[in-house]
Structure formats: C-alpha cells, structure tokens
Rosetta silent file (secondary structure, phi, psi, omega in degrees, C-alpha in Angstrom):
SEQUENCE: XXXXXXXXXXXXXXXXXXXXXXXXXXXXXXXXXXXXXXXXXXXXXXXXXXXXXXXXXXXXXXXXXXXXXXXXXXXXXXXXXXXXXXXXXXXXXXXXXXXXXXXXXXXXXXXXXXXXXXXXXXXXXXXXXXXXXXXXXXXXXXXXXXXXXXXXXXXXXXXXXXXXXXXXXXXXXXXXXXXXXXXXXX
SCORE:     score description
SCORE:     0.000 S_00000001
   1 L     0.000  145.261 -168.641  -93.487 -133.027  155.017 S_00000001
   2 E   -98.547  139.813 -174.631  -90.572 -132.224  152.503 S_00000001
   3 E  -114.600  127.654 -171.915  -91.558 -129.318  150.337 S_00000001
   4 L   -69.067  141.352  164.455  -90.615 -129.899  146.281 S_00000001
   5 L  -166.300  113.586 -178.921  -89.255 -127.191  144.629 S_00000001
   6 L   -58.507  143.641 -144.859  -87.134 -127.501  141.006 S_00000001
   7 L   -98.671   27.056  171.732  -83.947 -127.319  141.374 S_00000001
   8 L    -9.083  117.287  169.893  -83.558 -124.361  137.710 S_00000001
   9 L   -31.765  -49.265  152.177  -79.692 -123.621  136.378 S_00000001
  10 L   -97.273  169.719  164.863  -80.917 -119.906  137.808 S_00000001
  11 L   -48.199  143.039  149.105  -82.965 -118.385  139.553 S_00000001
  12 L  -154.607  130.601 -156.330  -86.445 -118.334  138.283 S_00000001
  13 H   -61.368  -60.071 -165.745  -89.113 -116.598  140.545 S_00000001
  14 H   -41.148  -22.477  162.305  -91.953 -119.592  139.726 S_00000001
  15 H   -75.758  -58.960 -148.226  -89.411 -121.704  141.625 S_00000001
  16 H   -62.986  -36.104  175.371  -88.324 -119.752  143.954 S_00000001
  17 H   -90.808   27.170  162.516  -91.097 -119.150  145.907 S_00000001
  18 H   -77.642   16.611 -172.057  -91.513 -122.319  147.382 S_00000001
  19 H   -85.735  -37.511 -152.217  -88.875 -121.583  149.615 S_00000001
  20 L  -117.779  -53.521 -165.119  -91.069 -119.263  151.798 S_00000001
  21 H   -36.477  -74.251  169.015  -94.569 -119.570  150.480 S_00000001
  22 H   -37.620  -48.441  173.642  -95.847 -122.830  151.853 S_00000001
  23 H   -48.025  -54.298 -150.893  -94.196 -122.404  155.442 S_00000001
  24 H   -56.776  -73.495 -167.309  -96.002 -118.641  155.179 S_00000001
  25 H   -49.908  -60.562 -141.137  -99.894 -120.270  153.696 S_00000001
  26 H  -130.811   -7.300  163.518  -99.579 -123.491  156.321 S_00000001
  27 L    84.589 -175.884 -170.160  -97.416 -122.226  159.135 S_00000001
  28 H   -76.116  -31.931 -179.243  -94.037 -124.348  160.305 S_00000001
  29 H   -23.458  -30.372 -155.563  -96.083 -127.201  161.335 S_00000001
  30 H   -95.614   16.474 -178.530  -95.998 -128.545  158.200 S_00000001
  31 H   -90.154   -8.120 -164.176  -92.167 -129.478  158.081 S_00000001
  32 L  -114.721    9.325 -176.934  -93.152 -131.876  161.189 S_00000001
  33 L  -112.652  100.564  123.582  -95.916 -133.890  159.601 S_00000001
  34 L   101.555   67.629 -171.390  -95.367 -136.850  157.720 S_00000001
  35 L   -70.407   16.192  172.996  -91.480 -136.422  156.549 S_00000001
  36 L  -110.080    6.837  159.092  -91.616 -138.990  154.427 S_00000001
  37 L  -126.932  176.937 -162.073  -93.769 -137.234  152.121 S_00000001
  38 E  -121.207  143.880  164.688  -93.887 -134.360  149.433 S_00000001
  39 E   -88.813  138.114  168.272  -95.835 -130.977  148.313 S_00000001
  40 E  -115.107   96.566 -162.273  -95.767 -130.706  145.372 S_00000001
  41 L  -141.998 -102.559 -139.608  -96.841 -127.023  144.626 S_00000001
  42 L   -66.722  117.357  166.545  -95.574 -123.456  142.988 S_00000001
  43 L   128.175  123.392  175.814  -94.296 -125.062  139.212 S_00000001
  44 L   -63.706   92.073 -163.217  -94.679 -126.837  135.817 S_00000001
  45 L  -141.522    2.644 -178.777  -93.451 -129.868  137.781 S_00000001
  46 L   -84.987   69.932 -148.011  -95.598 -132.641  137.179 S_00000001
  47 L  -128.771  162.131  148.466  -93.373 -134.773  135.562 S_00000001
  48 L   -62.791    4.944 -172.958  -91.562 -138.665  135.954 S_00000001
  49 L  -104.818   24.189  159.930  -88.533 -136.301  136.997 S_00000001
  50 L   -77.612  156.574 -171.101  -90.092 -135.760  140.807 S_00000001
  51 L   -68.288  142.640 -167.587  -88.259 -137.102  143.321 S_00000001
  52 L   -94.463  150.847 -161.702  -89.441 -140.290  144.644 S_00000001
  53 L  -136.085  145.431 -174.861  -91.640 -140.199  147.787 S_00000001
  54 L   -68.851  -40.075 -163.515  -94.006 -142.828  149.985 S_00000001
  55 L  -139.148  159.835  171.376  -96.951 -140.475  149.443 S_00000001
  56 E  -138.382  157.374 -165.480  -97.240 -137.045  147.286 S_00000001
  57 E  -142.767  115.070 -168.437  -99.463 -134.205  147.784 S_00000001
  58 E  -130.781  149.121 -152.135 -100.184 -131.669  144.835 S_00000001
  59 L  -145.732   77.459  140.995 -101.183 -128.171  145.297 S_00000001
  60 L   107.870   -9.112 -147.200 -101.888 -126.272  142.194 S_00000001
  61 L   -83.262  134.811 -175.740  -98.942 -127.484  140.278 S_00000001
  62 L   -98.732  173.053 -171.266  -99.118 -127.769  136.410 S_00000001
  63 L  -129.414  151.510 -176.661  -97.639 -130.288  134.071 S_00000001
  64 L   166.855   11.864  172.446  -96.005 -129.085  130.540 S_00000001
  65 L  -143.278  151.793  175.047  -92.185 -130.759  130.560 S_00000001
  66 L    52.775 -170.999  169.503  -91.093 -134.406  130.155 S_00000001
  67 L  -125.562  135.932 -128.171  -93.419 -136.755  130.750 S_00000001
  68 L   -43.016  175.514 -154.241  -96.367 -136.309  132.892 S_00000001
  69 L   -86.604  149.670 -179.078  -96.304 -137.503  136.305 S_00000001
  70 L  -101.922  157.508 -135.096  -98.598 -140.291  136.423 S_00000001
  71 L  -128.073   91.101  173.401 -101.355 -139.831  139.196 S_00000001
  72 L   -75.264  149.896 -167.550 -101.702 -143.343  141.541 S_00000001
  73 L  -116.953   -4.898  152.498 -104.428 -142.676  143.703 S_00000001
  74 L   -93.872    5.649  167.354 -102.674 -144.897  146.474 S_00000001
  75 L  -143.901    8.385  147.951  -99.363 -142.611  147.120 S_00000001
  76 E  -123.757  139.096 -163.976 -101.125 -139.503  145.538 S_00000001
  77 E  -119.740  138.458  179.652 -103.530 -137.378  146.639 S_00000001
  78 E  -125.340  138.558 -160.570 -104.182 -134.451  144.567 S_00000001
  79 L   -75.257  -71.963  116.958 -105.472 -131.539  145.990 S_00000001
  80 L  -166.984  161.286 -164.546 -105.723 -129.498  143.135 S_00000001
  81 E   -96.429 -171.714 -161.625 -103.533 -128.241  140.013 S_00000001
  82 L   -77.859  -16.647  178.493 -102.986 -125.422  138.129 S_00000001
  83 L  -154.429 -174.176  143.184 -105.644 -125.378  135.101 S_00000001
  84 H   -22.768  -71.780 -176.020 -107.827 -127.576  132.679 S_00000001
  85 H   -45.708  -43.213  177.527 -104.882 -128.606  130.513 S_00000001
  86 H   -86.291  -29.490  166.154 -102.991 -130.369  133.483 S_00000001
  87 H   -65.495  -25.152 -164.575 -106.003 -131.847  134.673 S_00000001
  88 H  -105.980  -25.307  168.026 -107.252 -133.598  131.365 S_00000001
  89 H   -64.986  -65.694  169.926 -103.709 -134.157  130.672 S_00000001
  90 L   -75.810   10.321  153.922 -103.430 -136.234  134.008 S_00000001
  91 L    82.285   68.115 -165.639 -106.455 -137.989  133.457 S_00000001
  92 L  -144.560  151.321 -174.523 -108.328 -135.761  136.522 S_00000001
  93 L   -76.577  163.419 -172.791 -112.255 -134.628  136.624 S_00000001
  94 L   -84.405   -2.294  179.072 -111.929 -130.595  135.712 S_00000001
  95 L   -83.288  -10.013  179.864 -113.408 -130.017  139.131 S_00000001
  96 L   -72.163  -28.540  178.737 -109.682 -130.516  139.940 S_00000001
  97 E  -107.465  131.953 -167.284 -108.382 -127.625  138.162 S_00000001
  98 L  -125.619  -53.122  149.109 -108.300 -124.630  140.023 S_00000001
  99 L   163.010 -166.993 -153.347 -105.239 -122.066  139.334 S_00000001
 100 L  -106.768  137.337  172.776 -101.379 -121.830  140.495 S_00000001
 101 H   -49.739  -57.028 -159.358 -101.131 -121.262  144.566 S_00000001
 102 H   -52.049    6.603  145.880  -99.026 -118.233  143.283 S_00000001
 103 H   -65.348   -0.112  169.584 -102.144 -116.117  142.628 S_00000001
 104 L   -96.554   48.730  174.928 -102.106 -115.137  146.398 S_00000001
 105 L   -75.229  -56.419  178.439  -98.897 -113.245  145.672 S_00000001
 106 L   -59.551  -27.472  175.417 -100.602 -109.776  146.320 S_00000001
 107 L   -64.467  -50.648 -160.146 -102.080 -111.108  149.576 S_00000001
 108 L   -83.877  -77.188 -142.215  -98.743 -112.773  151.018 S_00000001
 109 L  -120.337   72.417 -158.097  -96.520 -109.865  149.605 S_00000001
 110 L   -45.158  152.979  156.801  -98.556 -106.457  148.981 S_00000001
 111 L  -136.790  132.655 -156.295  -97.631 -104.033  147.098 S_00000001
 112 L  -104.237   93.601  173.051  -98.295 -100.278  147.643 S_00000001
 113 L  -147.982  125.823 -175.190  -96.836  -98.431  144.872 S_00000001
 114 L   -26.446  159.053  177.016  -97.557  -95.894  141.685 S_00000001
 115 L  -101.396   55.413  172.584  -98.059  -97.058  138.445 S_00000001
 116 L   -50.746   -7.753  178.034  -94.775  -95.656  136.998 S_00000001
 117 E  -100.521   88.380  156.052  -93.924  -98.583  134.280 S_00000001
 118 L   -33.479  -70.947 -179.896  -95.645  -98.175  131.138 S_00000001
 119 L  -153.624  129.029 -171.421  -95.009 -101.101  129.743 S_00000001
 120 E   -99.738  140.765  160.026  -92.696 -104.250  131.462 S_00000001
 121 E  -126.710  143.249  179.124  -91.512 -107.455  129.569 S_00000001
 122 E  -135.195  103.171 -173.480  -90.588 -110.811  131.590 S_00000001
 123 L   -56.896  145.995  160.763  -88.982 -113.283  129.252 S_00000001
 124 L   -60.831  161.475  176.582  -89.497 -117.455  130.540 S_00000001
 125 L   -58.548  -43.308 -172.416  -86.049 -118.342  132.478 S_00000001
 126 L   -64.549    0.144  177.113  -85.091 -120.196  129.520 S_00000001
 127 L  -122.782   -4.246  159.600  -84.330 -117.360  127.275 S_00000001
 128 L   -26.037  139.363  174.144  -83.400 -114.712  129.728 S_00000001
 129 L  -168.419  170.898 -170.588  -80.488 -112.873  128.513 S_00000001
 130 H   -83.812  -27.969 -179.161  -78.713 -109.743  128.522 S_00000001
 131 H   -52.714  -82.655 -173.314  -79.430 -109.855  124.114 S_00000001
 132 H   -14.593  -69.389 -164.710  -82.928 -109.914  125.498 S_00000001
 133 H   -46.581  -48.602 -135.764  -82.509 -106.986  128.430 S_00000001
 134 H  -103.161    8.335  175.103  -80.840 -104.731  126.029 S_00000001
 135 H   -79.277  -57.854 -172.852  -83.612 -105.011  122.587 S_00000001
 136 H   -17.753  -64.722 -179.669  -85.834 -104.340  125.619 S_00000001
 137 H   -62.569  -60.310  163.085  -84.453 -101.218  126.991 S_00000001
 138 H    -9.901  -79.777 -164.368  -83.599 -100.482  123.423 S_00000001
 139 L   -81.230   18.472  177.415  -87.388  -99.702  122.483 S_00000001
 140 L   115.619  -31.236 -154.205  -88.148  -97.986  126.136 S_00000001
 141 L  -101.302  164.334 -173.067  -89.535 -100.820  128.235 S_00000001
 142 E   -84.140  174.405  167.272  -88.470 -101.693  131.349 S_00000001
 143 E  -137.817  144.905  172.073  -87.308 -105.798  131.475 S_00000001
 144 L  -127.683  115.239  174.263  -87.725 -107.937  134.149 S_00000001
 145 L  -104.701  178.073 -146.987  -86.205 -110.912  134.446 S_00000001
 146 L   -94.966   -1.743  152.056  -87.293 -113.886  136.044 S_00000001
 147 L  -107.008    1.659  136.229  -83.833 -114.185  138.029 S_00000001
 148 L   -15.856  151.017  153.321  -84.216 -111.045  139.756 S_00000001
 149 L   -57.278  142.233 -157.746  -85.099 -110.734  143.415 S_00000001
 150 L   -69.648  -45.233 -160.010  -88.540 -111.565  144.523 S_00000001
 151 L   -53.034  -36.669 -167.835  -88.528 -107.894  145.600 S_00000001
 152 H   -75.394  -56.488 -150.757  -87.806 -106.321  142.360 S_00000001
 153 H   -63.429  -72.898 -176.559  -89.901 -108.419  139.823 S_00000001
 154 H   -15.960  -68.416  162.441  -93.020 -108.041  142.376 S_00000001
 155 H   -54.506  -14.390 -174.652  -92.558 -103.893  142.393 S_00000001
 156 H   -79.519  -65.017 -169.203  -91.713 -104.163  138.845 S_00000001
 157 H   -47.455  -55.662  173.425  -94.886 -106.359  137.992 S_00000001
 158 H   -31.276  -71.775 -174.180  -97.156 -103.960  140.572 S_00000001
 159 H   -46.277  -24.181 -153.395  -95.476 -100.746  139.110 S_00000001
 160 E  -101.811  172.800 -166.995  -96.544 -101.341  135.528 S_00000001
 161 L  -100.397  -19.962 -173.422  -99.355 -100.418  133.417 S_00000001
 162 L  -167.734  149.858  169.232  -99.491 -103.389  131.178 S_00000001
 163 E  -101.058  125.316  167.736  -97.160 -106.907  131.028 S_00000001
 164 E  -102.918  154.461  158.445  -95.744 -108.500  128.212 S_00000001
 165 E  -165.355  175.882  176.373  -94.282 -111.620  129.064 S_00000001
 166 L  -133.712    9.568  175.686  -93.864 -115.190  127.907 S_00000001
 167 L  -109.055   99.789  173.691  -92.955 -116.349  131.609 S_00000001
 168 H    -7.451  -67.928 -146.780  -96.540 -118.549  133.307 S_00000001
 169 H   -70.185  -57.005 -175.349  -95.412 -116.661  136.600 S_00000001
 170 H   -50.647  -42.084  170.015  -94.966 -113.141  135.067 S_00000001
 171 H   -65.089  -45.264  179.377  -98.847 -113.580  133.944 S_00000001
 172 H   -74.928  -12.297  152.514 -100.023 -115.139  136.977 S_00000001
 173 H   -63.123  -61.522  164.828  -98.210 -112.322  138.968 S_00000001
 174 H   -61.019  -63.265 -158.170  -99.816 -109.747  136.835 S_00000001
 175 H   -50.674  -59.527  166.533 -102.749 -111.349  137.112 S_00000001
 176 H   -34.505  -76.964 -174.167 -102.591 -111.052  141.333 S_00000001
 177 L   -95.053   48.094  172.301 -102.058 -107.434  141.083 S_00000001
 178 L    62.188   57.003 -172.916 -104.701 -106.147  138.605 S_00000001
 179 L  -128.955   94.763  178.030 -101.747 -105.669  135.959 S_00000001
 180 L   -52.351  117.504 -174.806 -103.063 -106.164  132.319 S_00000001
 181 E  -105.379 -170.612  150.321 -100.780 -108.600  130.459 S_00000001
 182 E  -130.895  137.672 -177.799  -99.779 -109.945  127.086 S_00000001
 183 E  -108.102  166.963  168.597  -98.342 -113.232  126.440 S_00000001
 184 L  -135.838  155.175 -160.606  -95.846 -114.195  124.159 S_00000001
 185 L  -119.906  154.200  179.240  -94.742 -116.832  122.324 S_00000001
 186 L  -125.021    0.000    0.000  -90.422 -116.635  121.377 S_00000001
C-alpha cells in the first residue's frame, strides 16, 4: 500500500509524520499489501488534489482545503477521519469521526522532560516566519515552528506550560501530552 503524505513548500510537522508513523502503528507489512492502493492519514488532505488510486483508505484525515474529496463507497473505504466537521462535510454518519491518528504522538514518541517553557507559540506552516519568531521572542515566549525537527517541536510542545498556536498539529500535539493550549486565529 502507498502511504499519502502532502507534498508542503516546507517542512510542516502535520506532514511530516507520515513518513515514519504508519510503518511504526502497522509494522512494514503494510508497504507489501495491495500497492496499488493509498492511506490516506496524518493531514487536512481530503481534497480532489489526492493522487489518483484503484482503491483509497482514510485514517483520521480531515478535510478544510480545495474541494472536498468526494467519498465513492466502491474505491473508498473510510476508516475514520479526523472530527465532526469532516465527517458532515463528506456526507459520513458522525460515528465516523473520531480524531487525527497524531494523538498517539506521546505513545509512539514519549517524552520525559521538566516543564521549563512557560508559554510556547506554533504559528500554521503558512505564516511561519522569522517576522513571526522574532515578535515572539520579543515578548519572552519561546516559538516553535512547524518546520523544525520532529525532535525539537515534540520537547518544545512537552516542555511547556501552556500552547498558543494556530497550527491543528501544535493543538493536537499539546493535546497528546497534557499541554494546555490556546488557539489562534492570524
């Protein structure tokens, strides 16, 4: 099975960890099973811009850009996605919506560390910047941004006492490790 993952101008962790994550959660097996179709998982990705495939298989995946992926129930099977909105959006019973695979983040990649961050902000990819990093820093807070290394924004996210962020992933990260957040809207 071919595993989907958006292809972002940068890095952005909500992508990125499809690289490892599935392989980790389903073992290697699952590159040798039925290579002509796709997971669809970690990622606002439910779109007409997926790639085209004989059969698709989606696992937790949310919908929110372009326009929504339309849901055939003879080349898609959907396992289930990430909330209410993407379910009723894709015309799916609500028993369907479940949360983003990426809430086993603390499970897959633990983290044992102090709470030494007062207070962290993690901008969406699209407006990362350094203008960002440095009002950030500016008033005190650490910044994390969402093209970072898996390693840091995880210890960052872990480390902190409270999140601000306007990036899905930084909340659903925070969420994983007991990290109080705030969203934002920019």
């Amino acid at each position: 099975m071919q595993l989907y993952k958006h292809q972002c101008p940068k890095p952005n962790i909500g992508d990125e960890l499809n690289d490892w994550f599935w392989l980790e959660v389903f073992g290697e097996k699952i590159e040798n099973v039925r290579k002509n179709e796709l997971l669809v998982g970690i990622g606002t990705v439910l779109s007409t811009e997926l790639p085209d495939a004989v059969h698709y298989h989606v696992v937790g995946s949310g919908t929110g850009y372009g326009e929504p992926f339309e849901v055939n129930e003879n080349n898609v099977t959907v396992h289930f996605v990430r909330g209410p909105l993407t379910a009723e959006k894709l015309g799916l019973d609500s028993d369907k919506a479940i949360t983003d695979p990426a809430i086993m983040i603390a499970k897959l990649r633990p983290q044992r560390v102090k709470k030494d961050i007062p207070v962290a902000v993690m901008t969406h990819v699209g407006i990362d910047s350094d203008e960002y990093r440095a009002l950030v820093e500016h008033i005190g807070w650490t910044y994390i941004s969402p093209s970072e290394s898996e390693a840091s924004i995880l210890s960052k996210i872990a480390r902190s006492e409270i999140l601000i962020t306007s990036a899905m992933h930084g909340a659903i990260m925070a969420d994983s490790y007991r990290v109080p957040w705030v969203p934002i809207i920019t």
